[in-house]
CSV table of C-alpha atoms (C1' of nucleotides) in Angstrom, one decimal:
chain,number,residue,atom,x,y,z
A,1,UNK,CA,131.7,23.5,59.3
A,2,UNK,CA,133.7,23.7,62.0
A,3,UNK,CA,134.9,26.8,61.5
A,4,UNK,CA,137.7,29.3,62.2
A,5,UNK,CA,137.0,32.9,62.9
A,6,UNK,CA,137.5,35.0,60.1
A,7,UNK,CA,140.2,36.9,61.7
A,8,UNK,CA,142.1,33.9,61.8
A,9,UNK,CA,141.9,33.1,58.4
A,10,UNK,CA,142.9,36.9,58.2
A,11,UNK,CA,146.0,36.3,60.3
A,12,UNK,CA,147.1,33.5,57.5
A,13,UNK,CA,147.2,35.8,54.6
A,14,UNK,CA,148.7,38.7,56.8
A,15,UNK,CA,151.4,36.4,57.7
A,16,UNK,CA,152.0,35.2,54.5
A,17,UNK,CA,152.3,39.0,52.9
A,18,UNK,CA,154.5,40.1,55.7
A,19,UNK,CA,156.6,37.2,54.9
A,20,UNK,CA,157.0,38.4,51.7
A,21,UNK,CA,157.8,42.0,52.0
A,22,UNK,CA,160.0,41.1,54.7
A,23,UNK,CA,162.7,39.5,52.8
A,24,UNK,CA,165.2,42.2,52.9
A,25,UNK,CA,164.9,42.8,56.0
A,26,UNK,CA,162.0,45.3,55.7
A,27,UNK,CA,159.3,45.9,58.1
A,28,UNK,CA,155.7,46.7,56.3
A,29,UNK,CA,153.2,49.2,57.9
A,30,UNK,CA,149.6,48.3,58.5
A,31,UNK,CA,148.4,50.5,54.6
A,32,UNK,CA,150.8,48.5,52.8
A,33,UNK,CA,149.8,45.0,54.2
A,34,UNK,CA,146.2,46.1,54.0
A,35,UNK,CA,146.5,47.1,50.2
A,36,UNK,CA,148.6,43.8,49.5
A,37,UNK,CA,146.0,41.2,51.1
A,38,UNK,CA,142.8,43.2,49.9
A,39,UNK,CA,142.1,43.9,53.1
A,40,UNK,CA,140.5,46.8,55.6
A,41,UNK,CA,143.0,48.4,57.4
A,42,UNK,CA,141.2,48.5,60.1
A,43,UNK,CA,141.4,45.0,60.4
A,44,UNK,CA,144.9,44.6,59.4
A,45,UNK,CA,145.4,46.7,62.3
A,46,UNK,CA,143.3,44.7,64.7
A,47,UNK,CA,145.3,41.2,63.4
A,48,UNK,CA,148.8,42.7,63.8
A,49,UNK,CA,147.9,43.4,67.6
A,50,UNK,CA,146.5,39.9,68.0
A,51,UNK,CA,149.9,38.6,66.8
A,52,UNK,CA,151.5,41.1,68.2
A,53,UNK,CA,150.3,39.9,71.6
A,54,UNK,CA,150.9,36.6,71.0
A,55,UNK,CA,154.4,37.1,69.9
A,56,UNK,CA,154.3,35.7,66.3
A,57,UNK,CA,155.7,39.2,65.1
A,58,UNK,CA,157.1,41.9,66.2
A,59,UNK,CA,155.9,46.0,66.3
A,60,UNK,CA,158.0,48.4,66.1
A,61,UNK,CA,156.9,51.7,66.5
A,62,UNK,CA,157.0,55.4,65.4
A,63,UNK,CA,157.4,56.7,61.8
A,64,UNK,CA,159.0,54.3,60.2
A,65,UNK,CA,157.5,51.8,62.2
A,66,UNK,CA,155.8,49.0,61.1
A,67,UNK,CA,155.4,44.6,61.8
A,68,UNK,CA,158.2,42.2,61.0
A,69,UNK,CA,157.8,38.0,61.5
A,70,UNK,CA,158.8,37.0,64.6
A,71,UNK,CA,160.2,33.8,63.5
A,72,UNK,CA,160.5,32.7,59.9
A,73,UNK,CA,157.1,31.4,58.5
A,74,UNK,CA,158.6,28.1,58.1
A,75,UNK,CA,158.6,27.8,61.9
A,76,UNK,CA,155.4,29.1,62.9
A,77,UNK,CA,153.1,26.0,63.1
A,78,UNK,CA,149.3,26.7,62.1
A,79,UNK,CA,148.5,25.9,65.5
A,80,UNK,CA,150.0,28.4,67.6
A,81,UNK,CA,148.0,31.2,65.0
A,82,UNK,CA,144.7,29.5,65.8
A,83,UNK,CA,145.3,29.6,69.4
A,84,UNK,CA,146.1,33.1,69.6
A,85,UNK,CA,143.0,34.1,68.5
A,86,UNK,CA,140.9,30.9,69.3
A,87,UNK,CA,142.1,30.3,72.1
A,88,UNK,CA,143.2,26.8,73.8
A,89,UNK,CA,142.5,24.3,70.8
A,90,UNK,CA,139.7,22.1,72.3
A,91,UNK,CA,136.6,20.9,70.5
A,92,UNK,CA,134.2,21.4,73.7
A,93,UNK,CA,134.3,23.5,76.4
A,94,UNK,CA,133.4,21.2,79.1
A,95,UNK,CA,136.6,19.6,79.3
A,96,UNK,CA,139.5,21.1,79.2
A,97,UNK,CA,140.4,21.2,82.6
A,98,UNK,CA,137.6,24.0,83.3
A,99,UNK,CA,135.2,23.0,86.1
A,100,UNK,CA,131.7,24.8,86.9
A,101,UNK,CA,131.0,26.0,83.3
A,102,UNK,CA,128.6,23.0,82.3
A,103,UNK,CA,125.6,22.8,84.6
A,104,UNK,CA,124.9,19.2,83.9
A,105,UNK,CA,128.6,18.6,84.9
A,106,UNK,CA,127.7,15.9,87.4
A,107,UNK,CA,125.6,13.9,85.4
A,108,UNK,CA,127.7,14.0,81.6
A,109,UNK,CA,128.9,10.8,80.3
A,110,UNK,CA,130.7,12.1,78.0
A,111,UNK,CA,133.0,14.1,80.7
A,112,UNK,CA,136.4,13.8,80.1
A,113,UNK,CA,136.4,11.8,77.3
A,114,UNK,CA,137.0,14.2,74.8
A,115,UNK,CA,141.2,14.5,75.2
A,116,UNK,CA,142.3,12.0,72.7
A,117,UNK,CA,140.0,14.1,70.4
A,118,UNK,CA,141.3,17.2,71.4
A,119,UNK,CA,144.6,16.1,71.3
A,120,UNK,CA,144.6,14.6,67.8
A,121,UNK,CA,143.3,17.3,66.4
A,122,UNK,CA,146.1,19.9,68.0
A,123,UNK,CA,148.6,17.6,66.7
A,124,UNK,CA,147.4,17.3,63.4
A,125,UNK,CA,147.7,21.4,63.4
A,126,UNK,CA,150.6,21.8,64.9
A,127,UNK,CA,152.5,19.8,62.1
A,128,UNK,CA,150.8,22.5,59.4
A,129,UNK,CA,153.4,25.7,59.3
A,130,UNK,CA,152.1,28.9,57.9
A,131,UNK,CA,154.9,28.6,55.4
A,132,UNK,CA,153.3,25.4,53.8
A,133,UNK,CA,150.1,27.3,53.2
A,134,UNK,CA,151.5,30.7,52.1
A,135,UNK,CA,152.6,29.6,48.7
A,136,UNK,CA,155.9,31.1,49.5
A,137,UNK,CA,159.0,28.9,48.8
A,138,UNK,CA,161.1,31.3,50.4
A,139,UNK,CA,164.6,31.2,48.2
A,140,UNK,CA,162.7,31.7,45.1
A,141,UNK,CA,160.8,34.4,46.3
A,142,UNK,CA,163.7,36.5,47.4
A,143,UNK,CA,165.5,36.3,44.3
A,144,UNK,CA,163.1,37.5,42.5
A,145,UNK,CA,160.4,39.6,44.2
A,146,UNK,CA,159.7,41.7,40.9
A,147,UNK,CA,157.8,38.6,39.8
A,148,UNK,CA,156.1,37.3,42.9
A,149,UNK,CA,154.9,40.7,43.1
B,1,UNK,CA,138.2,27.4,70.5
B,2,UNK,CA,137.2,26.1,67.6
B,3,UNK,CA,134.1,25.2,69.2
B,4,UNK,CA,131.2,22.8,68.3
B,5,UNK,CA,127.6,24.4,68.6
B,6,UNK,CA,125.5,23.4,71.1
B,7,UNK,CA,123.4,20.9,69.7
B,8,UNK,CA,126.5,19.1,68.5
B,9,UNK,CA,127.3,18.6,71.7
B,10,UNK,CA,123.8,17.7,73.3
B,11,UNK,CA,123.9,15.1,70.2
B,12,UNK,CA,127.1,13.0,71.7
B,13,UNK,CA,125.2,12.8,75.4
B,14,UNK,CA,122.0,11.9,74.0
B,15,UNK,CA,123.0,9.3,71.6
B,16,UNK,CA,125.2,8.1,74.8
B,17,UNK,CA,121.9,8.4,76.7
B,18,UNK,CA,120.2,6.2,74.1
B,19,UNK,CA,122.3,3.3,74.0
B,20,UNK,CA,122.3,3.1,77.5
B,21,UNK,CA,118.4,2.8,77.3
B,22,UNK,CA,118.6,0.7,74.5
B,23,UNK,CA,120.0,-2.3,76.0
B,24,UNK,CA,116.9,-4.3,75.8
B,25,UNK,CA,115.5,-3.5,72.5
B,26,UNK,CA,113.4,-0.9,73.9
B,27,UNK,CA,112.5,2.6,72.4
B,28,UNK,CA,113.5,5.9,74.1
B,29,UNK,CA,110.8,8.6,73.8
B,30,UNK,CA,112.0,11.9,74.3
B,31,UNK,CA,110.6,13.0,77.4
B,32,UNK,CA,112.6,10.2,78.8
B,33,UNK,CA,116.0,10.8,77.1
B,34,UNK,CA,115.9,14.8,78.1
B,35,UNK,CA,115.1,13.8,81.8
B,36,UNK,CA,118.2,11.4,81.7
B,37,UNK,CA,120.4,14.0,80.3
B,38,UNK,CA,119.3,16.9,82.0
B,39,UNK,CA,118.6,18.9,78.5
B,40,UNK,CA,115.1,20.8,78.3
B,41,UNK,CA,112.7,18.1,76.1
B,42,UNK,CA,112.0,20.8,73.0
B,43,UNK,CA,116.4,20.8,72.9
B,44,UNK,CA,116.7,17.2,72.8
B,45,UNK,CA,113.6,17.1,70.4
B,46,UNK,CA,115.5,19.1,68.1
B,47,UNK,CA,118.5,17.0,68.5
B,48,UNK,CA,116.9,13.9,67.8
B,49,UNK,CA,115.0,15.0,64.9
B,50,UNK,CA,118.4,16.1,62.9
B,51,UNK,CA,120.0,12.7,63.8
B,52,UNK,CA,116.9,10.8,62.5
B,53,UNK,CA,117.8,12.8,59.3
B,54,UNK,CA,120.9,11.9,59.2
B,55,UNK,CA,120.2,8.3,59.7
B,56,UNK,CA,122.0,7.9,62.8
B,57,UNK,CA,118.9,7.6,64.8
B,58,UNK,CA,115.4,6.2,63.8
B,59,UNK,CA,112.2,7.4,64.7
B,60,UNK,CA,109.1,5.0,65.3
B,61,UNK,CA,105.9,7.3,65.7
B,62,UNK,CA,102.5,7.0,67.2
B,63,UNK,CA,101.8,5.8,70.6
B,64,UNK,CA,104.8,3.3,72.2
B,65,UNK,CA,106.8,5.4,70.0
B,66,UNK,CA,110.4,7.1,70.5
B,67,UNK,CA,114.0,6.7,68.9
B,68,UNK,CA,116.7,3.9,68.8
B,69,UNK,CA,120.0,3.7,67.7
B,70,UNK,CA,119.9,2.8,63.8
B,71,UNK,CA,123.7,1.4,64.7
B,72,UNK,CA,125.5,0.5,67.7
B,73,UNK,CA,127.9,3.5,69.3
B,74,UNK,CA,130.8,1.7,68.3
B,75,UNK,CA,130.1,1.7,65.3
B,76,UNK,CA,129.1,5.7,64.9
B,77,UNK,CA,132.3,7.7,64.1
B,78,UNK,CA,132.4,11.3,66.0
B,79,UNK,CA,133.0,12.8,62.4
B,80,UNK,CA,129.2,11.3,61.3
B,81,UNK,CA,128.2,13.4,64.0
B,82,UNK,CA,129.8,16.7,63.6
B,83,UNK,CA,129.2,16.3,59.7
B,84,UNK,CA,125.2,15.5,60.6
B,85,UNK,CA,124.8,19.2,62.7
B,86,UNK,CA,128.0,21.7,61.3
B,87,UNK,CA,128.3,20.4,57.7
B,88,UNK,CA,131.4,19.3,55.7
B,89,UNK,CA,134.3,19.0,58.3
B,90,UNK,CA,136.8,22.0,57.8
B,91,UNK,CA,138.5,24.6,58.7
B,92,UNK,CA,137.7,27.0,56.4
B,93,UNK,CA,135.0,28.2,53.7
B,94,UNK,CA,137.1,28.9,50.8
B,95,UNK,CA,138.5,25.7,50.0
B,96,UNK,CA,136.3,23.1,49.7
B,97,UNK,CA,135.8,23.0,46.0
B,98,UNK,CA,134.0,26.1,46.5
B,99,UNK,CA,133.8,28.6,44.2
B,100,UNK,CA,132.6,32.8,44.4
B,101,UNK,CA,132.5,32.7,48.4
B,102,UNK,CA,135.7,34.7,48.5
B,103,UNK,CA,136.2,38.4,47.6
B,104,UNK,CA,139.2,38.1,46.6
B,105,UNK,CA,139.7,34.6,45.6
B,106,UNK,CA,142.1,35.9,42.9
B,107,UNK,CA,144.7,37.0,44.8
B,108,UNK,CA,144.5,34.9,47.9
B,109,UNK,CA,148.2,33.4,48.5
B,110,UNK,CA,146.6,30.1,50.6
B,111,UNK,CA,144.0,29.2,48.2
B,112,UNK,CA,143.7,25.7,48.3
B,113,UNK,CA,146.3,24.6,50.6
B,114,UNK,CA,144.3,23.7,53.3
B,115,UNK,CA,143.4,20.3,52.0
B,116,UNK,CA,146.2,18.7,53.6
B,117,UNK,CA,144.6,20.1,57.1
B,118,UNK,CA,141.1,19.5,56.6
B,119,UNK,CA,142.0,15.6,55.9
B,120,UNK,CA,144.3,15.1,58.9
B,121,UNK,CA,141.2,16.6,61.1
B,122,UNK,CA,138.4,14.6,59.3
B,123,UNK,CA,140.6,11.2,59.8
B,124,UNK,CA,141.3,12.6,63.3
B,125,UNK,CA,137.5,12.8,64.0
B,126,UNK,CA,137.2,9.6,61.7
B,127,UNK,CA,139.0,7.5,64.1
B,128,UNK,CA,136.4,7.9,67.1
B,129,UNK,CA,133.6,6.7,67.7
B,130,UNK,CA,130.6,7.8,70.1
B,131,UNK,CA,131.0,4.5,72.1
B,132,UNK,CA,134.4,5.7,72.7
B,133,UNK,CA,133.3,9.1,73.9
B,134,UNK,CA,130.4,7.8,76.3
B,135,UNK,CA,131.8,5.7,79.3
B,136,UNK,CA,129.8,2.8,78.0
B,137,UNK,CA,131.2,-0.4,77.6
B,138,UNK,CA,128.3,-2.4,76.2
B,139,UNK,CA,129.0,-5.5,77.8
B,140,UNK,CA,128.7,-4.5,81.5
B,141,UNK,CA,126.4,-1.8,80.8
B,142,UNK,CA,123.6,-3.8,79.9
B,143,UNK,CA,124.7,-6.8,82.2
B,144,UNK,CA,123.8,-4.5,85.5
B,145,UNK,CA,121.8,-1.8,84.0
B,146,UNK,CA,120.6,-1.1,87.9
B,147,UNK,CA,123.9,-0.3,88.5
B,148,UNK,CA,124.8,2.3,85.7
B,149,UNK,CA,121.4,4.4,86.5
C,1,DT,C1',88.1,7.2,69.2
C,2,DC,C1',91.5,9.2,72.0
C,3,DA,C1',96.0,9.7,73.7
C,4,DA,C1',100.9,9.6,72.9
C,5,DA,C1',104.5,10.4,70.2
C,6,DT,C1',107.3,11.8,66.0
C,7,DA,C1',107.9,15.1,61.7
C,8,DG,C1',108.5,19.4,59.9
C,9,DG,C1',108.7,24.0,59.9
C,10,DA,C1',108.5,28.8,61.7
C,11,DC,C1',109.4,32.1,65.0
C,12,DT,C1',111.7,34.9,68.7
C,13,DT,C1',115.6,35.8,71.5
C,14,DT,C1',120.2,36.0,72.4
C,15,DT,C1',124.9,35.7,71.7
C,16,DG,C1',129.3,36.5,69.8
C,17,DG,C1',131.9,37.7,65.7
C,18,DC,C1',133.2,41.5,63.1
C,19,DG,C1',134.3,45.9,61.6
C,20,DT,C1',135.3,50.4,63.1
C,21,DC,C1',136.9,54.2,65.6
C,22,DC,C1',139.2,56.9,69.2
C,23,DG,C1',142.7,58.7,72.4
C,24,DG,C1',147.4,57.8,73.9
C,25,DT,C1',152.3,56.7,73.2
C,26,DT,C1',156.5,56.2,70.7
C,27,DT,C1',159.8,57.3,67.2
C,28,DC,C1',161.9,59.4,63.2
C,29,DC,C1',162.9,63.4,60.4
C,30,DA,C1',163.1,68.1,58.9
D,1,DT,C1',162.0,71.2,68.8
D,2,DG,C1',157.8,70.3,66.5
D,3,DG,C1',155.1,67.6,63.5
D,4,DA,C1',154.0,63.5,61.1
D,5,DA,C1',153.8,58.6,61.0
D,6,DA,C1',153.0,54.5,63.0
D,7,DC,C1',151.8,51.2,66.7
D,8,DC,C1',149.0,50.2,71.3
D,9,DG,C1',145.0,49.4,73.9
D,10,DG,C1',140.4,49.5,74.5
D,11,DA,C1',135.4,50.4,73.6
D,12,DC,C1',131.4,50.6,70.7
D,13,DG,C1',127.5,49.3,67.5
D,14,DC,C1',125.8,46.2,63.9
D,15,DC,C1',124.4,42.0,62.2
D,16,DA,C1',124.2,37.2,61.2
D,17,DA,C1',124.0,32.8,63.0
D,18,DA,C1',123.0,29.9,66.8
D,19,DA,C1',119.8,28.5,70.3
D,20,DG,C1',115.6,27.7,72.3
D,21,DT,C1',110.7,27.4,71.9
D,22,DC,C1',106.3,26.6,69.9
D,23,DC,C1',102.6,25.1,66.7
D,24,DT,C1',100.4,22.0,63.5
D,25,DA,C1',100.1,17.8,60.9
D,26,DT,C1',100.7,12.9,60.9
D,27,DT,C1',101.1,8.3,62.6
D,28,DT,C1',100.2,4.5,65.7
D,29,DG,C1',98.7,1.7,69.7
D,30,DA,C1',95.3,0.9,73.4
DNA sequence: TCAAATAGGACTTTTGGCGTCCGGTTTCCA
DNA sequence: TGGAAACCGGACGCCAAAAGTCCTATTTGA
């Protein structure tokens, strides 16, 4: 299946929901995006650090406090949210510049082949932005929130 | 990482591993195959057996017996593979045409936008094949076999 | 008839994702 | 100035899926 982590998928909706409430300027707190994406808090919480981290939005803290988008969704490509809690977007570990992780590293004929692969496949991701899979066109959404929501 | 299991992997180097044997019309068994690819034999067993469902591979039993290719490696595309071992190729579960996986499918803002993402990866993976992958170019490979083992 | 090899399934072990929780720090407001 | 609200960072336990192994049945050639 090839699949993402579920946190990642997590981190799609979250972003999409913050981008909503943000549109006046807003920030949203952790029990409001958690009620808003049918979510745990607890894991709201734990996704808002991972992007914290990783710079796609931004914390601010104390009462108050609360997440706002870094960048607009409409520049945050899909790949930079996998990789920040995937990690490098490779298909195999083996390559990848990493040495000494495969013990049959010697003998693999497959070694170092897989970069086009990888490389497609990164591409192909990067030119997804969360915007295009949040349903979110933002001017309509802003003028009228009461119905979005 | 979006990482490939395991066996996915093992899959690529032993098909590589059976066209190089292959050459002359011969049958690999799998004792042979795992000792050329440094994989324990009840792995490469395992391996083997799923691409013989799949109908990449075919299995001749009995005495003499083993595996050969059921096509040539150029003519096996990486996403046959992957598809044969992990499933369906995408990124996520929800999408897909399925239906009742999701919790809260109702309310999900990025239901069914990831079709544009799965395809780019599936034509991604599409557009390899395993000959491409393995350092094997037929032609010399079989013309100095001495050489390449 | 025996040995070699695949076919198919079941079983155990292990790994990593996942969800949760806690203590600490920061900030706003009364 | 004190308390509440909220983020920050890390650690812990559970559980499902992967991974590896093994066993038995079946087939085939010498």
């Amino acid at each position: 299946m090839l699949r993402l982590s579920k946190l990642t998928d997590y981190a799609i909706v979250v972003l999409a929901r913050l981008g909503h409430a943000q549109c006046g300027g807003r920030v949203a707190a952790v029990p409001e995006l958690a009620l808003a994406s049918g979510l745990a808090e607890p894991t709201v919480a734990k996704v808002l650090k991972i992007l914290a981290q990783s710079g796609l939005v931004e914390g601010l803290r104390g009462a108050r406090g609360g997440y706002k988008l870094a960048r607009k969704l409409e520049d945050i490509p899909l790949s930079e949210v996998i990789q920040a809690f995937e990690g490098p977007i490779a298909l195999t570990a083996c390559v990848d510049g990493g040495h000494g992780g495969c013990e049959s590293e010697g003998c693999c004929p497959v070694r170092g082949r897989w970069d086009p692969v990888n490389r497609a496949i990164r591409d192909a991701l990067a030119g997804v932005t969360v915007a295009q899979l949040a349903n979110t066109p933002p001017a309509r959404q802003c003028a009228a929130p009461a119905l979005t929501f």
